[in-house]
């Protein structure tokens, strides 16, 4: 867990989680949401292996950190009106900004860029996991999901 407090680690984990969750909630469906949740879990579980030299990702997403149980996230209460109004996207952007502000100066510029890419990739993985059709088939990334991803990309400077 290195140079980060438990609260800071929670901030680092919350940014990609909220990014993925907010994308999943855009086109919520029983089957598609389950498929998207699995895609999000896969991204989080594979983060440390995908970025072995990134101190940010190693601190927040290493097997030791994830299994320690010390980094806990409050489950956000998802209200339909927040999804429709875009408030969830705004909350995810606030979480992204908080996480980036936290690592700025604590990690190298290449590590920060990789972390930003990881956050974005979590949203992409969720958007591409299931389509809008029956049982998650059909068009994979809806127009609303693509719009959210564009906003995240802009905020992340990618």
mmCIF file with all atom_site columns, C-alpha atoms in Angstrom:
data_model
loop_
_atom_site.group_PDB
_atom_site.id
_atom_site.type_symbol
_atom_site.label_atom_id
_atom_site.label_alt_id
_atom_site.label_comp_id
_atom_site.label_asym_id
_atom_site.label_entity_id
_atom_site.label_seq_id
_atom_site.pdbx_PDB_ins_code
_atom_site.Cartn_x
_atom_site.Cartn_y
_atom_site.Cartn_z
_atom_site.occupancy
_atom_site.B_iso_or_equiv
_atom_site.pdbx_formal_charge
_atom_site.auth_seq_id
_atom_site.auth_comp_id
_atom_site.auth_asym_id
_atom_site.auth_atom_id
_atom_site.pdbx_PDB_model_num
ATOM 1   C CA . UNK A 1 1   ? 0.000   0.000   0.000   1.00 0.00 ? 1   UNK A CA 1
ATOM 2   C CA . UNK A 1 2   ? 3.138   2.073   0.177   1.00 0.00 ? 2   UNK A CA 1
ATOM 3   C CA . UNK A 1 3   ? 2.886   5.839   0.117   1.00 0.00 ? 3   UNK A CA 1
ATOM 4   C CA . UNK A 1 4   ? -0.899  6.012   0.416   1.00 0.00 ? 4   UNK A CA 1
ATOM 5   C CA . UNK A 1 5   ? -3.222  6.054   3.402   1.00 0.00 ? 5   UNK A CA 1
ATOM 6   C CA . UNK A 1 6   ? -6.294  3.841   3.458   1.00 0.00 ? 6   UNK A CA 1
ATOM 7   C CA . UNK A 1 7   ? -8.478  6.869   2.629   1.00 0.00 ? 7   UNK A CA 1
ATOM 8   C CA . UNK A 1 8   ? -6.224  7.727   -0.326  1.00 0.00 ? 8   UNK A CA 1
ATOM 9   C CA . UNK A 1 9   ? -6.360  4.152   -1.590  1.00 0.00 ? 9   UNK A CA 1
ATOM 10  C CA . UNK A 1 10  ? -10.131 4.310   -1.407  1.00 0.00 ? 10  UNK A CA 1
ATOM 11  C CA . UNK A 1 11  ? -10.013 7.440   -3.569  1.00 0.00 ? 11  UNK A CA 1
ATOM 12  C CA . UNK A 1 12  ? -7.739  5.669   -6.073  1.00 0.00 ? 12  UNK A CA 1
ATOM 13  C CA . UNK A 1 13  ? -10.053 2.665   -6.269  1.00 0.00 ? 13  UNK A CA 1
ATOM 14  C CA . UNK A 1 14  ? -13.247 4.713   -6.361  1.00 0.00 ? 14  UNK A CA 1
ATOM 15  C CA . UNK A 1 15  ? -12.365 6.613   -9.577  1.00 0.00 ? 15  UNK A CA 1
ATOM 16  C CA . UNK A 1 16  ? -12.278 3.594   -11.928 1.00 0.00 ? 16  UNK A CA 1
ATOM 17  C CA . UNK A 1 17  ? -15.114 1.871   -10.061 1.00 0.00 ? 17  UNK A CA 1
ATOM 18  C CA . UNK A 1 18  ? -17.439 4.874   -10.380 1.00 0.00 ? 18  UNK A CA 1
ATOM 19  C CA . UNK A 1 19  ? -16.414 5.351   -13.994 1.00 0.00 ? 19  UNK A CA 1
ATOM 20  C CA . UNK A 1 20  ? -17.436 1.783   -14.794 1.00 0.00 ? 20  UNK A CA 1
ATOM 21  C CA . UNK A 1 21  ? -20.556 1.917   -12.640 1.00 0.00 ? 21  UNK A CA 1
ATOM 22  C CA . UNK A 1 22  ? -21.781 5.148   -14.166 1.00 0.00 ? 22  UNK A CA 1
ATOM 23  C CA . UNK A 1 23  ? -21.374 3.691   -17.666 1.00 0.00 ? 23  UNK A CA 1
ATOM 24  C CA . UNK A 1 24  ? -23.206 0.520   -16.596 1.00 0.00 ? 24  UNK A CA 1
ATOM 25  C CA . UNK A 1 25  ? -26.139 2.501   -15.223 1.00 0.00 ? 25  UNK A CA 1
ATOM 26  C CA . UNK A 1 26  ? -26.691 4.414   -18.481 1.00 0.00 ? 26  UNK A CA 1
ATOM 27  C CA . UNK A 1 27  ? -28.376 1.471   -20.230 1.00 0.00 ? 27  UNK A CA 1
ATOM 28  C CA . UNK A 1 28  ? -29.344 -0.650  -17.261 1.00 0.00 ? 28  UNK A CA 1
ATOM 29  C CA . UNK A 1 29  ? -30.840 -4.064  -17.894 1.00 0.00 ? 29  UNK A CA 1
ATOM 30  C CA . UNK A 1 30  ? -30.939 -7.195  -15.787 1.00 0.00 ? 30  UNK A CA 1
ATOM 31  C CA . UNK A 1 31  ? -28.697 -9.365  -17.956 1.00 0.00 ? 31  UNK A CA 1
ATOM 32  C CA . UNK A 1 32  ? -26.550 -6.592  -19.425 1.00 0.00 ? 32  UNK A CA 1
ATOM 33  C CA . UNK A 1 33  ? -25.789 -5.120  -15.994 1.00 0.00 ? 33  UNK A CA 1
ATOM 34  C CA . UNK A 1 34  ? -24.601 -8.517  -14.757 1.00 0.00 ? 34  UNK A CA 1
ATOM 35  C CA . UNK A 1 35  ? -22.364 -8.894  -17.830 1.00 0.00 ? 35  UNK A CA 1
ATOM 36  C CA . UNK A 1 36  ? -21.014 -5.378  -17.344 1.00 0.00 ? 36  UNK A CA 1
ATOM 37  C CA . UNK A 1 37  ? -20.342 -5.993  -13.647 1.00 0.00 ? 37  UNK A CA 1
ATOM 38  C CA . UNK A 1 38  ? -18.313 -9.062  -14.583 1.00 0.00 ? 38  UNK A CA 1
ATOM 39  C CA . UNK A 1 39  ? -16.320 -6.997  -17.092 1.00 0.00 ? 39  UNK A CA 1
ATOM 40  C CA . UNK A 1 40  ? -15.635 -4.378  -14.425 1.00 0.00 ? 40  UNK A CA 1
ATOM 41  C CA . UNK A 1 41  ? -14.507 -7.040  -11.947 1.00 0.00 ? 41  UNK A CA 1
ATOM 42  C CA . UNK A 1 42  ? -12.161 -8.487  -14.547 1.00 0.00 ? 42  UNK A CA 1
ATOM 43  C CA . UNK A 1 43  ? -10.589 -5.063  -15.161 1.00 0.00 ? 43  UNK A CA 1
ATOM 44  C CA . UNK A 1 44  ? -10.038 -4.465  -11.445 1.00 0.00 ? 44  UNK A CA 1
ATOM 45  C CA . UNK A 1 45  ? -8.733  -7.976  -10.768 1.00 0.00 ? 45  UNK A CA 1
ATOM 46  C CA . UNK A 1 46  ? -6.293  -7.782  -13.675 1.00 0.00 ? 46  UNK A CA 1
ATOM 47  C CA . UNK A 1 47  ? -5.022  -4.246  -13.066 1.00 0.00 ? 47  UNK A CA 1
ATOM 48  C CA . UNK A 1 48  ? -1.914  -5.145  -11.068 1.00 0.00 ? 48  UNK A CA 1
ATOM 49  C CA . UNK A 1 49  ? -0.830  -7.765  -13.613 1.00 0.00 ? 49  UNK A CA 1
ATOM 50  C CA . UNK A 1 50  ? -1.464  -5.419  -16.551 1.00 0.00 ? 50  UNK A CA 1
ATOM 51  C CA . UNK A 1 51  ? 0.527   -2.560  -14.968 1.00 0.00 ? 51  UNK A CA 1
ATOM 52  C CA . UNK A 1 52  ? 3.300   -4.284  -12.970 1.00 0.00 ? 52  UNK A CA 1
ATOM 53  C CA . UNK A 1 53  ? 5.569   -1.210  -12.855 1.00 0.00 ? 53  UNK A CA 1
ATOM 54  C CA . UNK A 1 54  ? 2.890   1.352   -11.943 1.00 0.00 ? 54  UNK A CA 1
ATOM 55  C CA . UNK A 1 55  ? 3.161   2.330   -8.276  1.00 0.00 ? 55  UNK A CA 1
ATOM 56  C CA . UNK A 1 56  ? -0.352  3.825   -8.201  1.00 0.00 ? 56  UNK A CA 1
ATOM 57  C CA . UNK A 1 57  ? -2.068  0.743   -9.572  1.00 0.00 ? 57  UNK A CA 1
ATOM 58  C CA . UNK A 1 58  ? 0.100   -1.602  -7.527  1.00 0.00 ? 58  UNK A CA 1
ATOM 59  C CA . UNK A 1 59  ? -0.752  0.271   -4.320  1.00 0.00 ? 59  UNK A CA 1
ATOM 60  C CA . UNK A 1 60  ? -4.491  0.342   -4.984  1.00 0.00 ? 60  UNK A CA 1
ATOM 61  C CA . UNK A 1 61  ? -5.115  -2.871  -6.911  1.00 0.00 ? 61  UNK A CA 1
ATOM 62  C CA . UNK A 1 62  ? -2.476  -5.375  -5.859  1.00 0.00 ? 62  UNK A CA 1
ATOM 63  C CA . UNK A 1 63  ? -3.759  -8.710  -4.653  1.00 0.00 ? 63  UNK A CA 1
ATOM 64  C CA . UNK A 1 64  ? -2.517  -7.865  -1.154  1.00 0.00 ? 64  UNK A CA 1
ATOM 65  C CA . UNK A 1 65  ? -4.474  -4.593  -1.085  1.00 0.00 ? 65  UNK A CA 1
ATOM 66  C CA . UNK A 1 66  ? -7.640  -6.089  -2.518  1.00 0.00 ? 66  UNK A CA 1
ATOM 67  C CA . UNK A 1 67  ? -7.544  -9.063  -0.148  1.00 0.00 ? 67  UNK A CA 1
ATOM 68  C CA . UNK A 1 68  ? -6.616  -7.005  2.930   1.00 0.00 ? 68  UNK A CA 1
ATOM 69  C CA . UNK A 1 69  ? -10.168 -5.794  3.329   1.00 0.00 ? 69  UNK A CA 1
ATOM 70  C CA . UNK A 1 70  ? -8.846  -2.435  4.517   1.00 0.00 ? 70  UNK A CA 1
ATOM 71  C CA . UNK A 1 71  ? -9.833  -0.584  1.362   1.00 0.00 ? 71  UNK A CA 1
ATOM 72  C CA . UNK A 1 72  ? -13.600 -0.441  1.490   1.00 0.00 ? 72  UNK A CA 1
ATOM 73  C CA . UNK A 1 73  ? -15.881 1.527   -0.732  1.00 0.00 ? 73  UNK A CA 1
ATOM 74  C CA . UNK A 1 74  ? -19.289 2.693   0.215   1.00 0.00 ? 74  UNK A CA 1
ATOM 75  C CA . UNK A 1 75  ? -21.760 1.248   -2.232  1.00 0.00 ? 75  UNK A CA 1
ATOM 76  C CA . UNK A 1 76  ? -23.239 4.251   -3.962  1.00 0.00 ? 76  UNK A CA 1
ATOM 77  C CA . UNK A 1 77  ? -26.970 4.562   -3.738  1.00 0.00 ? 77  UNK A CA 1
ATOM 78  C CA . UNK A 1 78  ? -28.105 4.634   -7.340  1.00 0.00 ? 78  UNK A CA 1
ATOM 79  C CA . UNK A 1 79  ? -31.258 6.619   -7.921  1.00 0.00 ? 79  UNK A CA 1
ATOM 80  C CA . UNK A 1 80  ? -32.935 6.488   -11.345 1.00 0.00 ? 80  UNK A CA 1
ATOM 81  C CA . UNK A 1 81  ? -33.180 10.275  -11.489 1.00 0.00 ? 81  UNK A CA 1
ATOM 82  C CA . UNK A 1 82  ? -29.399 10.573  -10.951 1.00 0.00 ? 82  UNK A CA 1
ATOM 83  C CA . UNK A 1 83  ? -28.771 8.243   -13.876 1.00 0.00 ? 83  UNK A CA 1
ATOM 84  C CA . UNK A 1 84  ? -31.155 10.112  -16.187 1.00 0.00 ? 84  UNK A CA 1
ATOM 85  C CA . UNK A 1 85  ? -29.970 13.569  -15.129 1.00 0.00 ? 85  UNK A CA 1
ATOM 86  C CA . UNK A 1 86  ? -26.317 12.723  -15.593 1.00 0.00 ? 86  UNK A CA 1
ATOM 87  C CA . UNK A 1 87  ? -25.528 13.242  -11.908 1.00 0.00 ? 87  UNK A CA 1
ATOM 88  C CA . UNK A 1 88  ? -23.787 9.851   -11.765 1.00 0.00 ? 88  UNK A CA 1
ATOM 89  C CA . UNK A 1 89  ? -21.450 10.880  -14.557 1.00 0.00 ? 89  UNK A CA 1
ATOM 90  C CA . UNK A 1 90  ? -20.715 14.121  -12.687 1.00 0.00 ? 90  UNK A CA 1
ATOM 91  C CA . UNK A 1 91  ? -20.000 12.137  -9.518  1.00 0.00 ? 91  UNK A CA 1
ATOM 92  C CA . UNK A 1 92  ? -17.609 9.871   -11.427 1.00 0.00 ? 92  UNK A CA 1
ATOM 93  C CA . UNK A 1 93  ? -15.866 12.948  -12.872 1.00 0.00 ? 93  UNK A CA 1
ATOM 94  C CA . UNK A 1 94  ? -15.489 14.376  -9.364  1.00 0.00 ? 94  UNK A CA 1
ATOM 95  C CA . UNK A 1 95  ? -14.001 11.049  -8.240  1.00 0.00 ? 95  UNK A CA 1
ATOM 96  C CA . UNK A 1 96  ? -11.604 11.069  -11.207 1.00 0.00 ? 96  UNK A CA 1
ATOM 97  C CA . UNK A 1 97  ? -10.501 14.619  -10.427 1.00 0.00 ? 97  UNK A CA 1
ATOM 98  C CA . UNK A 1 98  ? -9.937  13.753  -6.762  1.00 0.00 ? 98  UNK A CA 1
ATOM 99  C CA . UNK A 1 99  ? -7.850  10.696  -7.664  1.00 0.00 ? 99  UNK A CA 1
ATOM 100 C CA . UNK A 1 100 ? -5.751  12.543  -10.233 1.00 0.00 ? 100 UNK A CA 1
ATOM 101 C CA . UNK A 1 101 ? -5.130  15.419  -7.818  1.00 0.00 ? 101 UNK A CA 1
ATOM 102 C CA . UNK A 1 102 ? -4.004  12.859  -5.249  1.00 0.00 ? 102 UNK A CA 1
ATOM 103 C CA . UNK A 1 103 ? -1.403  11.184  -7.464  1.00 0.00 ? 103 UNK A CA 1
ATOM 104 C CA . UNK A 1 104 ? -0.145  14.348  -9.103  1.00 0.00 ? 104 UNK A CA 1
ATOM 105 C CA . UNK A 1 105 ? 3.317   14.819  -7.647  1.00 0.00 ? 105 UNK A CA 1
ATOM 106 C CA . UNK A 1 106 ? 3.272   11.490  -5.797  1.00 0.00 ? 106 UNK A CA 1
ATOM 107 C CA . UNK A 1 107 ? 3.871   9.419   -8.916  1.00 0.00 ? 107 UNK A CA 1
ATOM 108 C CA . UNK A 1 108 ? 5.744   9.927   -12.157 1.00 0.00 ? 108 UNK A CA 1
ATOM 109 C CA . UNK A 1 109 ? 4.002   11.476  -15.153 1.00 0.00 ? 109 UNK A CA 1
ATOM 110 C CA . UNK A 1 110 ? 4.036   8.151   -17.081 1.00 0.00 ? 110 UNK A CA 1
ATOM 111 C CA . UNK A 1 111 ? 2.462   6.365   -14.080 1.00 0.00 ? 111 UNK A CA 1
ATOM 112 C CA . UNK A 1 112 ? -0.249  9.022   -13.823 1.00 0.00 ? 112 UNK A CA 1
ATOM 113 C CA . UNK A 1 113 ? -0.981  8.652   -17.561 1.00 0.00 ? 113 UNK A CA 1
ATOM 114 C CA . UNK A 1 114 ? -1.232  4.864   -17.199 1.00 0.00 ? 114 UNK A CA 1
ATOM 115 C CA . UNK A 1 115 ? -3.575  5.283   -14.242 1.00 0.00 ? 115 UNK A CA 1
ATOM 116 C CA . UNK A 1 116 ? -5.716  7.689   -16.277 1.00 0.00 ? 116 UNK A CA 1
ATOM 117 C CA . UNK A 1 117 ? -5.798  5.167   -19.117 1.00 0.00 ? 117 UNK A CA 1
ATOM 118 C CA . UNK A 1 118 ? -6.786  2.434   -16.663 1.00 0.00 ? 118 UNK A CA 1
ATOM 119 C CA . UNK A 1 119 ? -9.690  4.548   -15.381 1.00 0.00 ? 119 UNK A CA 1
ATOM 120 C CA . UNK A 1 120 ? -10.866 5.131   -18.935 1.00 0.00 ? 120 UNK A CA 1
ATOM 121 C CA . UNK A 1 121 ? -10.391 1.470   -19.870 1.00 0.00 ? 121 UNK A CA 1
ATOM 122 C CA . UNK A 1 122 ? -12.719 0.475   -17.019 1.00 0.00 ? 122 UNK A CA 1
ATOM 123 C CA . UNK A 1 123 ? -15.485 2.547   -18.586 1.00 0.00 ? 123 UNK A CA 1
ATOM 124 C CA . UNK A 1 124 ? -14.736 1.158   -22.058 1.00 0.00 ? 124 UNK A CA 1
ATOM 125 C CA . UNK A 1 125 ? -14.740 -2.451  -20.807 1.00 0.00 ? 125 UNK A CA 1
ATOM 126 C CA . UNK A 1 126 ? -18.159 -1.946  -19.255 1.00 0.00 ? 126 UNK A CA 1
ATOM 127 C CA . UNK A 1 127 ? -19.564 -0.210  -22.349 1.00 0.00 ? 127 UNK A CA 1
ATOM 128 C CA . UNK A 1 128 ? -18.283 -2.956  -24.650 1.00 0.00 ? 128 UNK A CA 1
ATOM 129 C CA . UNK A 1 129 ? -19.350 -5.846  -22.410 1.00 0.00 ? 129 UNK A CA 1
ATOM 130 C CA . UNK A 1 130 ? -23.021 -6.056  -23.286 1.00 0.00 ? 130 UNK A CA 1
ATOM 131 C CA . UNK A 1 131 ? -25.281 -4.751  -25.970 1.00 0.00 ? 131 UNK A CA 1
ATOM 132 C CA . UNK A 1 132 ? -28.653 -3.149  -25.792 1.00 0.00 ? 132 UNK A CA 1
ATOM 133 C CA . UNK A 1 133 ? -30.556 -6.129  -27.179 1.00 0.00 ? 133 UNK A CA 1
ATOM 134 C CA . UNK A 1 134 ? -32.067 -9.185  -25.579 1.00 0.00 ? 134 UNK A CA 1
ATOM 135 C CA . UNK A 1 135 ? -29.637 -10.861 -23.167 1.00 0.00 ? 135 UNK A CA 1
ATOM 136 C CA . UNK A 1 136 ? -26.967 -8.241  -23.860 1.00 0.00 ? 136 UNK A CA 1
ATOM 137 C CA . UNK A 1 137 ? -26.719 -8.887  -27.576 1.00 0.00 ? 137 UNK A CA 1
ATOM 138 C CA . UNK A 1 138 ? -26.988 -6.113  -30.123 1.00 0.00 ? 138 UNK A CA 1
ATOM 139 C CA . UNK A 1 139 ? -25.106 -2.836  -30.392 1.00 0.00 ? 139 UNK A CA 1
ATOM 140 C CA . UNK A 1 140 ? -22.344 -2.948  -27.803 1.00 0.00 ? 140 UNK A CA 1
ATOM 141 C CA . UNK A 1 141 ? -21.729 0.750   -27.109 1.00 0.00 ? 141 UNK A CA 1
ATOM 142 C CA . UNK A 1 142 ? -24.847 2.891   -27.101 1.00 0.00 ? 142 UNK A CA 1
ATOM 143 C CA . UNK A 1 143 ? -24.821 6.554   -28.075 1.00 0.00 ? 143 UNK A CA 1
ATOM 144 C CA . UNK A 1 144 ? -25.296 7.544   -24.420 1.00 0.00 ? 144 UNK A CA 1
ATOM 145 C CA . UNK A 1 145 ? -22.392 5.332   -23.325 1.00 0.00 ? 145 UNK A CA 1
ATOM 146 C CA . UNK A 1 146 ? -20.190 6.746   -26.099 1.00 0.00 ? 146 UNK A CA 1
ATOM 147 C CA . UNK A 1 147 ? -21.071 10.261  -24.944 1.00 0.00 ? 147 UNK A CA 1
ATOM 148 C CA . UNK A 1 148 ? -20.107 9.415   -21.352 1.00 0.00 ? 148 UNK A CA 1
ATOM 149 C CA . UNK A 1 149 ? -16.840 7.848   -22.520 1.00 0.00 ? 149 UNK A CA 1
ATOM 150 C CA . UNK A 1 150 ? -16.067 10.996  -24.529 1.00 0.00 ? 150 UNK A CA 1
ATOM 151 C CA . UNK A 1 151 ? -16.590 13.109  -21.404 1.00 0.00 ? 151 UNK A CA 1
ATOM 152 C CA . UNK A 1 152 ? -14.320 10.847  -19.366 1.00 0.00 ? 152 UNK A CA 1
ATOM 153 C CA . UNK A 1 153 ? -11.670 10.940  -22.074 1.00 0.00 ? 153 UNK A CA 1
ATOM 154 C CA . UNK A 1 154 ? -11.745 14.730  -22.052 1.00 0.00 ? 154 UNK A CA 1
ATOM 155 C CA . UNK A 1 155 ? -11.542 14.963  -18.255 1.00 0.00 ? 155 UNK A CA 1
ATOM 156 C CA . UNK A 1 156 ? -8.663  12.480  -18.204 1.00 0.00 ? 156 UNK A CA 1
ATOM 157 C CA . UNK A 1 157 ? -6.795  14.328  -20.933 1.00 0.00 ? 157 UNK A CA 1
ATOM 158 C CA . UNK A 1 158 ? -6.528  11.261  -23.146 1.00 0.00 ? 158 UNK A CA 1
#
